[in-house]
PDB file of N, CA and C in Angstrom:
ATOM      1  N   LEU W   1     -10.288   3.717   2.995  1.00 70.00           N
ATOM      2  CA  LEU W   1      -8.871   3.909   3.206  1.00 70.00           C
ATOM      3  C   LEU W   1      -8.647   4.884   2.186  1.00 70.00           C
ATOM      4  N   LEU W   2      -9.197   5.031   1.289  1.00 76.00           N
ATOM      5  CA  LEU W   2      -8.961   6.019   0.059  1.00 76.00           C
ATOM      6  C   LEU W   2      -9.125   7.597   0.762  1.00 76.00           C
ATOM      7  N   PHE W   3     -10.253   7.811   1.841  1.00 83.00           N
ATOM      8  CA  PHE W   3     -10.632   8.811   2.157  1.00 83.00           C
ATOM      9  C   PHE W   3     -10.286   9.015   3.551  1.00 83.00           C
ATOM     10  N   SER W   4      -9.653   8.350   4.133  1.00 89.00           N
ATOM     11  CA  SER W   4      -9.020   8.447   5.588  1.00 89.00           C
ATOM     12  C   SER W   4      -7.951   9.531   5.568  1.00 89.00           C
ATOM     13  N   VAL W   5      -6.983   9.471   4.609  1.00 88.00           N
ATOM     14  CA  VAL W   5      -5.883  10.314   4.759  1.00 88.00           C
ATOM     15  C   VAL W   5      -6.355  11.754   4.530  1.00 88.00           C
ATOM     16  N   PRO W   6      -7.114  12.047   3.385  1.00 89.00           N
ATOM     17  CA  PRO W   6      -7.619  13.596   3.543  1.00 89.00           C
ATOM     18  C   PRO W   6      -8.505  13.864   4.662  1.00 89.00           C
ATOM     19  N   ALA W   7      -9.186  12.905   5.220  1.00 91.00           N
ATOM     20  CA  ALA W   7      -9.895  13.207   6.296  1.00 91.00           C
ATOM     21  C   ALA W   7      -9.189  13.659   7.526  1.00 91.00           C
ATOM     22  N   LEU W   8      -7.884  12.841   7.795  1.00 91.00           N
ATOM     23  CA  LEU W   8      -7.122  13.211   8.855  1.00 91.00           C
ATOM     24  C   LEU W   8      -6.378  14.404   8.663  1.00 91.00           C
ATOM     25  N   ILE W   9      -6.058  14.689   7.664  1.00 91.00           N
ATOM     26  CA  ILE W   9      -5.528  16.086   7.064  1.00 91.00           C
ATOM     27  C   ILE W   9      -6.303  17.311   7.687  1.00 91.00           C
ATOM     28  N   LYS W  10      -7.676  17.079   7.290  1.00 92.00           N
ATOM     29  CA  LYS W  10      -8.579  18.006   7.595  1.00 92.00           C
ATOM     30  C   LYS W  10      -8.722  17.941   8.802  1.00 92.00           C
ATOM     31  N   GLN W  11      -8.741  17.018   9.754  1.00 92.00           N
ATOM     32  CA  GLN W  11      -9.006  16.949  11.204  1.00 92.00           C
ATOM     33  C   GLN W  11      -7.843  17.745  11.833  1.00 92.00           C
ATOM     34  N   LEU W  12      -6.717  17.588  11.302  1.00 93.00           N
ATOM     35  CA  LEU W  12      -5.414  18.213  12.159  1.00 93.00           C
ATOM     36  C   LEU W  12      -5.327  19.571  11.652  1.00 93.00           C
ATOM     37  N   GLN W  13      -6.090  20.224  10.493  1.00 93.00           N
ATOM     38  CA  GLN W  13      -6.164  21.474  10.233  1.00 93.00           C
ATOM     39  C   GLN W  13      -7.188  22.266  11.151  1.00 93.00           C
ATOM     40  N   TYR W  14      -8.213  21.817  11.568  1.00 94.00           N
ATOM     41  CA  TYR W  14      -9.256  22.119  12.242  1.00 94.00           C
ATOM     42  C   TYR W  14      -9.185  21.953  13.751  1.00 94.00           C
ATOM     43  N   THR W  15      -8.134  21.482  14.190  1.00 94.00           N
ATOM     44  CA  THR W  15      -8.038  21.012  15.857  1.00 94.00           C
ATOM     45  C   THR W  15      -8.057  22.193  16.649  1.00 94.00           C
ATOM     46  N   MET W  16      -7.514  23.321  16.184  1.00 94.00           N
ATOM     47  CA  MET W  16      -7.502  24.548  17.163  1.00 94.00           C
ATOM     48  C   MET W  16      -8.888  25.321  17.186  1.00 94.00           C
ATOM     49  N   THR W  17      -9.804  24.806  16.352  1.00 95.00           N
ATOM     50  CA  THR W  17     -11.106  25.767  16.171  1.00 95.00           C
ATOM     51  C   THR W  17     -11.786  26.036  17.539  1.00 95.00           C
ATOM     52  N   GLU W  18     -11.908  24.859  18.371  1.00 94.00           N
ATOM     53  CA  GLU W  18     -12.746  25.106  19.637  1.00 94.00           C
ATOM     54  C   GLU W  18     -12.140  26.040  20.518  1.00 94.00           C
ATOM     55  N   TYR W  19     -10.511  26.226  20.508  1.00 94.00           N
ATOM     56  CA  TYR W  19     -10.034  26.990  21.419  1.00 94.00           C
ATOM     57  C   TYR W  19      -9.843  28.471  20.719  1.00 94.00           C
ATOM     58  N   ILE W  20     -10.019  28.388  19.306  1.00 95.00           N
ATOM     59  CA  ILE W  20     -10.102  29.833  18.812  1.00 95.00           C
ATOM     60  C   ILE W  20     -11.754  30.660  19.097  1.00 95.00           C
ATOM     61  N   LEU W  21     -12.627  29.674  19.031  1.00 95.00           N
ATOM     62  CA  LEU W  21     -14.084  29.934  19.512  1.00 95.00           C
ATOM     63  C   LEU W  21     -14.066  30.414  20.971  1.00 95.00           C
ATOM     64  N   ALA W  22     -13.345  29.491  21.848  1.00 93.00           N
ATOM     65  CA  ALA W  22     -13.310  30.031  23.311  1.00 93.00           C
ATOM     66  C   ALA W  22     -12.725  31.223  23.561  1.00 93.00           C
ATOM     67  N   ASP W  23     -11.718  31.473  22.792  1.00 92.00           N
ATOM     68  CA  ASP W  23     -10.919  32.785  22.863  1.00 92.00           C
ATOM     69  C   ASP W  23     -11.595  34.008  22.509  1.00 92.00           C
ATOM     70  N   ASP W  24     -12.346  33.887  21.364  1.00 91.00           N
ATOM     71  CA  ASP W  24     -13.337  34.783  20.897  1.00 91.00           C
ATOM     72  C   ASP W  24     -14.544  34.392  20.371  1.00 91.00           C
ATOM     73  N   PRO W  25     -15.640  34.219  21.368  1.00 92.00           N
ATOM     74  CA  PRO W  25     -16.785  33.671  21.108  1.00 92.00           C
ATOM     75  C   PRO W  25     -17.645  34.566  20.025  1.00 92.00           C
ATOM     76  N   ASP W  26     -17.323  35.706  19.695  1.00 94.00           N
ATOM     77  CA  ASP W  26     -18.201  36.496  18.596  1.00 94.00           C
ATOM     78  C   ASP W  26     -17.831  36.231  17.332  1.00 94.00           C
ATOM     79  N   LEU W  27     -16.689  35.421  17.144  1.00 93.00           N
ATOM     80  CA  LEU W  27     -16.050  35.265  15.850  1.00 93.00           C
ATOM     81  C   LEU W  27     -17.079  34.092  15.108  1.00 93.00           C
ATOM     82  N   ASP W  28     -17.140  34.338  13.864  1.00 93.00           N
ATOM     83  CA  ASP W  28     -17.909  33.440  13.055  1.00 93.00           C
ATOM     84  C   ASP W  28     -17.326  31.950  12.898  1.00 93.00           C
ATOM     85  N   TRP W  29     -18.200  31.111  12.681  1.00 93.00           N
ATOM     86  CA  TRP W  29     -17.530  29.632  12.924  1.00 93.00           C
ATOM     87  C   TRP W  29     -16.458  29.267  11.583  1.00 93.00           C
ATOM     88  N   ARG W  30     -17.092  29.920  10.497  1.00 94.00           N
ATOM     89  CA  ARG W  30     -16.005  29.737   9.112  1.00 94.00           C
ATOM     90  C   ARG W  30     -14.889  30.661   9.292  1.00 94.00           C
ATOM     91  N   ALA W  31     -14.874  31.836  10.011  1.00 94.00           N
ATOM     92  CA  ALA W  31     -13.691  32.451  10.232  1.00 94.00           C
ATOM     93  C   ALA W  31     -12.672  31.602  11.294  1.00 94.00           C
ATOM     94  N   ALA W  32     -13.210  30.978  12.279  1.00 94.00           N
ATOM     95  CA  ALA W  32     -12.620  30.216  13.073  1.00 94.00           C
ATOM     96  C   ALA W  32     -11.856  28.925  12.391  1.00 94.00           C
ATOM     97  N   LEU W  33     -12.563  28.429  11.650  1.00 94.00           N
ATOM     98  CA  LEU W  33     -12.117  27.192  10.637  1.00 94.00           C
ATOM     99  C   LEU W  33     -10.994  27.825  10.014  1.00 94.00           C
ATOM    100  N   ASP W  34     -11.013  28.990   9.237  1.00 95.00           N
ATOM    101  CA  ASP W  34      -9.894  29.492   8.361  1.00 95.00           C
ATOM    102  C   ASP W  34      -8.611  29.833   9.262  1.00 95.00           C
ATOM    103  N   ARG W  35      -9.035  30.490  10.391  1.00 94.00           N
ATOM    104  CA  ARG W  35      -7.723  30.743  11.383  1.00 94.00           C
ATOM    105  C   ARG W  35      -7.126  29.673  11.794  1.00 94.00           C
ATOM    106  N   SER W  36      -7.890  28.425  12.236  1.00 94.00           N
ATOM    107  CA  SER W  36      -7.106  27.309  12.704  1.00 94.00           C
ATOM    108  C   SER W  36      -6.396  26.653  11.626  1.00 94.00           C
ATOM    109  N   LYS W  37      -7.059  26.845  10.272  1.00 94.00           N
ATOM    110  CA  LYS W  37      -6.262  26.076   9.002  1.00 94.00           C
ATOM    111  C   LYS W  37      -4.925  26.854   8.926  1.00 94.00           C
ATOM    112  N   GLU W  38      -4.813  28.364   9.079  1.00 94.00           N
ATOM    113  CA  GLU W  38      -3.710  28.999   8.932  1.00 94.00           C
ATOM    114  C   GLU W  38      -2.896  28.662  10.079  1.00 94.00           C
ATOM    115  N   MET W  39      -3.302  28.609  11.072  1.00 94.00           N
ATOM    116  CA  MET W  39      -2.502  28.318  12.579  1.00 94.00           C
ATOM    117  C   MET W  39      -1.638  26.931  12.380  1.00 94.00           C
ATOM    118  N   MET W  40      -2.334  26.014  11.678  1.00 94.00           N
ATOM    119  CA  MET W  40      -1.706  24.667  11.671  1.00 94.00           C
ATOM    120  C   MET W  40      -0.839  24.442  10.544  1.00 94.00           C
ATOM    121  N   VAL W  41      -0.702  25.542   9.721  1.00 94.00           N
ATOM    122  CA  VAL W  41       0.264  25.371   8.625  1.00 94.00           C
ATOM    123  C   VAL W  41       1.688  25.173   9.002  1.00 94.00           C
ATOM    124  N   GLY W  42       2.276  24.039   8.740  1.00 92.00           N
ATOM    125  CA  GLY W  42       3.649  23.799   9.279  1.00 92.00           C
ATOM    126  C   GLY W  42       3.573  23.137  10.633  1.00 92.00           C
ATOM    127  N   ASN W  43       2.545  23.125  11.216  1.00 93.00           N
ATOM    128  CA  ASN W  43       2.553  22.739  12.788  1.00 93.00           C
ATOM    129  C   ASN W  43       1.656  21.314  12.980  1.00 93.00           C
ATOM    130  N   LYS W  44       1.317  20.705  11.921  1.00 94.00           N
ATOM    131  CA  LYS W  44       0.506  19.453  12.022  1.00 94.00           C
ATOM    132  C   LYS W  44       1.392  18.434  12.564  1.00 94.00           C
ATOM    133  N   TRP W  45       2.717  18.449  12.311  1.00 94.00           N
ATOM    134  CA  TRP W  45       3.450  17.116  12.713  1.00 94.00           C
ATOM    135  C   TRP W  45       3.700  17.515  14.191  1.00 94.00           C
ATOM    136  N   ALA W  46       3.950  18.761  14.749  1.00 93.00           N
ATOM    137  CA  ALA W  46       4.125  19.018  15.952  1.00 93.00           C
ATOM    138  C   ALA W  46       3.071  18.382  16.746  1.00 93.00           C
ATOM    139  N   TYR W  47       1.826  18.806  16.451  1.00 95.00           N
ATOM    140  CA  TYR W  47       0.763  18.301  17.030  1.00 95.00           C
ATOM    141  C   TYR W  47       0.742  16.727  16.979  1.00 95.00           C
ATOM    142  N   VAL W  48       0.856  16.247  16.124  1.00 95.00           N
ATOM    143  CA  VAL W  48       0.784  14.524  15.994  1.00 95.00           C
ATOM    144  C   VAL W  48       1.846  14.195  16.932  1.00 95.00           C
ATOM    145  N   LYS W  49       2.910  14.656  17.087  1.00 96.00           N
ATOM    146  CA  LYS W  49       3.822  14.178  17.998  1.00 96.00           C
ATOM    147  C   LYS W  49       3.572  14.494  19.307  1.00 96.00           C
ATOM    148  N   LEU W  50       2.759  15.555  19.403  1.00 95.00           N
ATOM    149  CA  LEU W  50       2.283  15.756  20.965  1.00 95.00           C
ATOM    150  C   LEU W  50       1.567  14.789  21.495  1.00 95.00           C
ATOM    151  N   ILE W  51       0.479  14.492  20.541  1.00 95.00           N
ATOM    152  CA  ILE W  51      -0.731  13.529  20.802  1.00 95.00           C
ATOM    153  C   ILE W  51       0.124  12.066  20.974  1.00 95.00           C
ATOM    154  N   LEU W  52       1.008  11.796  20.299  1.00 96.00           N
ATOM    155  CA  LEU W  52       1.523  10.562  20.406  1.00 96.00           C
ATOM    156  C   LEU W  52       2.299  10.349  21.589  1.00 96.00           C
ATOM    157  N   SER W  53       2.729  11.531  22.219  1.00 96.00           N
ATOM    158  CA  SER W  53       3.624  11.412  23.264  1.00 96.00           C
ATOM    159  C   SER W  53       2.629  10.916  24.675  1.00 96.00           C
ATOM    160  N   PHE W  54       1.488  11.028  24.222  1.00 95.00           N
ATOM    161  CA  PHE W  54       0.576  10.585  25.496  1.00 95.00           C
ATOM    162  C   PHE W  54       0.190   9.162  25.554  1.00 95.00           C
ATOM    163  N   ILE W  55       0.680   8.365  24.554  1.00 94.00           N
ATOM    164  CA  ILE W  55       0.392   6.998  24.534  1.00 94.00           C
ATOM    165  C   ILE W  55       0.624   6.157  25.505  1.00 94.00           C
ATOM    166  N   PRO W  56       1.795   6.280  26.054  1.00 94.00           N
ATOM    167  CA  PRO W  56       2.345   5.549  27.459  1.00 94.00           C
ATOM    168  C   PRO W  56       1.304   5.882  28.514  1.00 94.00           C
ATOM    169  N   TRP W  57       0.912   7.285  28.607  1.00 92.00           N
ATOM    170  CA  TRP W  57       0.110   7.676  29.670  1.00 92.00           C
ATOM    171  C   TRP W  57      -1.573   6.929  29.480  1.00 92.00           C
ATOM    172  N   TYR W  58      -1.986   6.978  28.336  1.00 90.00           N
ATOM    173  CA  TYR W  58      -3.355   6.220  28.051  1.00 90.00           C
ATOM    174  C   TYR W  58      -3.106   4.787  28.708  1.00 90.00           C
ATOM    175  N   ILE W  59      -2.022   4.015  28.108  1.00 90.00           N
ATOM    176  CA  ILE W  59      -1.852   2.729  28.355  1.00 90.00           C
ATOM    177  C   ILE W  59      -1.874   2.445  29.995  1.00 90.00           C
ATOM    178  N   VAL W  60      -1.071   3.293  30.658  1.00 89.00           N
ATOM    179  CA  VAL W  60      -1.093   3.295  32.114  1.00 89.00           C
ATOM    180  C   VAL W  60      -2.348   3.631  32.691  1.00 89.00           C
ATOM    181  N   SER W  61      -3.121   4.647  32.089  1.00 88.00           N
ATOM    182  CA  SER W  61      -4.516   4.808  32.638  1.00 88.00           C
ATOM    183  C   SER W  61      -5.432   3.761  32.495  1.00 88.00           C
ATOM    184  N   TYR W  62      -5.312   2.967  31.408  1.00 86.00           N
ATOM    185  CA  TYR W  62      -6.155   1.709  31.091  1.00 86.00           C
ATOM    186  C   TYR W  62      -5.875   0.610  32.142  1.00 86.00           C
ATOM    187  N   LEU W  63      -4.621   0.407  32.390  1.00 86.00           N
ATOM    188  CA  LEU W  63      -4.154  -0.529  33.481  1.00 86.00           C
ATOM    189  C   LEU W  63      -5.022  -0.349  34.716  1.00 86.00           C
ATOM    190  N   PHE W  64      -5.364   0.852  35.184  1.00 82.00           N
ATOM    191  CA  PHE W  64      -5.929   1.143  36.231  1.00 82.00           C
ATOM    192  C   PHE W  64      -7.346   1.088  36.098  1.00 82.00           C
ATOM    193  N   CYS W  65      -8.016   0.549  35.175  1.00 78.00           N
ATOM    194  CA  CYS W  65      -9.248   0.542  34.949  1.00 78.00           C
ATOM    195  C   CYS W  65     -10.090   1.568  34.663  1.00 78.00           C
ATOM    196  N   CYS W  66      -9.466   2.464  33.837  1.00 70.00           N
ATOM    197  CA  CYS W  66      -9.697   3.634  33.217  1.00 70.00           C
ATOM    198  C   CYS W  66     -10.067   5.020  34.323  1.00 70.00           C
ATOM    199  N   ILE W  67      -9.708   4.500  35.612  1.00 81.00           N
ATOM    200  CA  ILE W  67      -9.825   5.701  36.787  1.00 81.00           C
ATOM    201  C   ILE W  67      -8.705   6.653  36.368  1.00 81.00           C
ATOM    202  N   GLY W  68      -7.640   6.097  35.876  1.00 82.00           N
ATOM    203  CA  GLY W  68      -6.744   7.185  35.648  1.00 82.00           C
ATOM    204  C   GLY W  68      -6.741   8.070  34.081  1.00 82.00           C
ATOM    205  N   ASN W  69      -7.665   7.775  33.459  1.00 84.00           N
ATOM    206  CA  ASN W  69      -8.147   8.546  32.640  1.00 84.00           C
ATOM    207  C   ASN W  69      -8.840   9.787  32.988  1.00 84.00           C
ATOM    208  N   MET W  70      -9.415   9.800  34.102  1.00 87.00           N
ATOM    209  CA  MET W  70     -10.010  10.913  34.510  1.00 87.00           C
ATOM    210  C   MET W  70      -9.105  11.974  34.953  1.00 87.00           C
ATOM    211  N   LEU W  71      -7.827  11.575  35.477  1.00 87.00           N
ATOM    212  CA  LEU W  71      -6.854  12.384  35.772  1.00 87.00           C
ATOM    213  C   LEU W  71      -5.918  12.747  34.431  1.00 87.00           C
ATOM    214  N   LEU W  72      -5.965  11.878  33.584  1.00 90.00           N
ATOM    215  CA  LEU W  72      -5.021  12.427  32.229  1.00 90.00           C
ATOM    216  C   LEU W  72      -5.790  13.086  31.331  1.00 90.00           C
ATOM    217  N   MET W  73      -7.107  13.146  31.108  1.00 92.00           N
ATOM    218  CA  MET W  73      -7.626  13.848  30.097  1.00 92.00           C
ATOM    219  C   MET W  73      -7.627  15.403  30.488  1.00 92.00           C
ATOM    220  N   PRO W  74      -7.507  16.085  31.603  1.00 94.00           N
ATOM    221  CA  PRO W  74      -7.291  17.328  31.799  1.00 94.00           C
ATOM    222  C   PRO W  74      -6.029  17.848  31.428  1.00 94.00           C
ATOM    223  N   TYR W  75      -5.257  17.101  31.877  1.00 94.00           N
ATOM    224  CA  TYR W  75      -3.473  17.024  31.352  1.00 94.00           C
ATOM    225  C   TYR W  75      -3.397  17.346  29.947  1.00 94.00           C
ATOM    226  N   VAL W  76      -3.872  16.610  29.288  1.00 95.00           N
ATOM    227  CA  VAL W  76      -4.042  16.489  27.721  1.00 95.00           C
ATOM    228  C   VAL W  76      -4.597  17.690  27.323  1.00 95.00           C
ATOM    229  N   GLU W  77      -5.768  17.992  27.735  1.00 94.00           N
ATOM    230  CA  GLU W  77      -6.567  19.274  26.981  1.00 94.00           C
ATOM    231  C   GLU W  77      -5.679  20.520  27.652  1.00 94.00           C
ATOM    232  N   ALA W  78      -5.136  20.527  28.848  1.00 95.00           N
ATOM    233  CA  ALA W  78      -4.354  21.553  29.254  1.00 95.00           C
ATOM    234  C   ALA W  78      -3.053  21.682  28.449  1.00 95.00           C
ATOM    235  N   THR W  79      -2.432  20.781  27.960  1.00 95.00           N
ATOM    236  CA  THR W  79      -1.170  20.834  27.183  1.00 95.00           C
ATOM    237  C   THR W  79      -1.614  21.263  25.775  1.00 95.00           C
ATOM    238  N   ILE W  80      -2.889  20.881  25.180  1.00 94.00           N
ATOM    239  CA  ILE W  80      -3.139  21.264  23.685  1.00 94.00           C
ATOM    240  C   ILE W  80      -3.472  22.698  23.972  1.00 94.00           C
ATOM    241  N   ALA W  81      -4.062  23.123  25.183  1.00 93.00           N
ATOM    242  CA  ALA W  81      -4.556  24.550  25.141  1.00 93.00           C
ATOM    243  C   ALA W  81      -3.211  25.462  25.220  1.00 93.00           C
ATOM    244  N   GLN W  82      -2.276  24.854  25.800  1.00 93.00           N
ATOM    245  CA  GLN W  82      -0.753  25.685  25.885  1.00 93.00           C
ATOM    246  C   GLN W  82      -0.166  25.506  24.536  1.00 93.00           C
ATOM    247  N   LEU W  83      -0.332  24.602  23.745  1.00 93.00           N
ATOM    248  CA  LEU W  83       0.155  24.598  22.307  1.00 93.00           C
ATOM    249  C   LEU W  83      -0.712  25.676  21.489  1.00 93.00           C
ATOM    250  N   TYR W  84      -2.072  25.689  21.560  1.00 94.00           N
ATOM    251  CA  TYR W  84      -2.784  26.825  21.281  1.00 94.00           C
ATOM    252  C   TYR W  84      -2.368  28.352  21.467  1.00 94.00           C
ATOM    253  N   HIS W  85      -2.080  28.478  22.688  1.00 92.00           N
ATOM    254  CA  HIS W  85      -1.403  29.865  23.330  1.00 92.00           C
ATOM    255  C   HIS W  85       0.029  29.956  22.479  1.00 92.00           C
ATOM    256  N   GLU W  86       0.823  29.154  22.289  1.00 91.00           N
ATOM    257  CA  GLU W  86       1.850  29.359  21.676  1.00 91.00           C
ATOM    258  C   GLU W  86       1.898  29.341  20.120  1.00 91.00           C
ATOM    259  N   LEU W  87       1.040  28.813  19.637  1.00 91.00           N
ATOM    260  CA  LEU W  87       0.795  29.079  17.978  1.00 91.00           C
ATOM    261  C   LEU W  87       0.050  30.494  17.891  1.00 91.00           C
ATOM    262  N   SER W  88      -0.967  30.875  18.665  1.00 89.00           N
ATOM    263  CA  SER W  88      -1.592  32.013  18.471  1.00 89.00           C
ATOM    264  C   SER W  88      -0.773  33.328  18.911  1.00 89.00           C
ATOM    265  N   GLY W  89       0.328  33.205  19.557  1.00 83.00           N
ATOM    266  CA  GLY W  89       1.195  34.237  19.950  1.00 83.00           C
ATOM    267  C   GLY W  89       0.625  34.865  21.284  1.00 83.00           C
ATOM    268  N   LYS W  90      -0.168  34.120  21.932  1.00 73.00           N
ATOM    269  CA  LYS W  90      -0.702  34.828  23.369  1.00 73.00           C
ATOM    270  C   LYS W  90       0.091  33.953  24.595  1.00 73.00           C
ATOM    271  N   ASN W  91       1.316  33.526  24.233  1.00 66.00           N
ATOM    272  CA  ASN W  91       1.859  32.813  25.310  1.00 66.00           C
ATOM    273  C   ASN W  91       2.545  33.587  26.295  1.00 66.00           C
ATOM    274  N   SER W  92       2.071  33.766  27.409  1.00 60.00           N
ATOM    275  CA  SER W  92       2.292  34.824  28.478  1.00 60.00           C
ATOM    276  C   SER W  92       2.945  33.883  29.598  1.00 60.00           C
ATOM    277  N   GLN W  93       3.792  34.512  30.236  1.00 57.00           N
ATOM    278  CA  GLN W  93       4.191  33.636  31.695  1.00 57.00           C
ATOM    279  C   GLN W  93       3.240  33.775  32.540  1.00 57.00           C
ATOM    280  N   LEU W  94       2.984  32.589  33.227  1.00 53.00           N
ATOM    281  CA  LEU W  94       1.802  32.828  34.142  1.00 53.00           C
ATOM    282  C   LEU W  94       2.311  32.664  35.475  1.00 53.00           C
TER     283      LEU W  94
END
């Protein structure tokens, strides 16, 4: 329990790393971690609220024997990708 809170904070800091590396594959992994850390300053609570907003959808998907989870996960990942675009300043009208 003592190490779970700092681990959670670090996990929140590094959530955008995979999107940064997908956006710039030539970037070093350490630089991607640093960029993710900078990007999440002041935005950790917004990310937590975003993830918590999907709890009712997860409950509904498990009521349908996890089949709904196959439809839910792309929606969740697309929403997090949109958050990355907003935080990185690359939010363009599609």
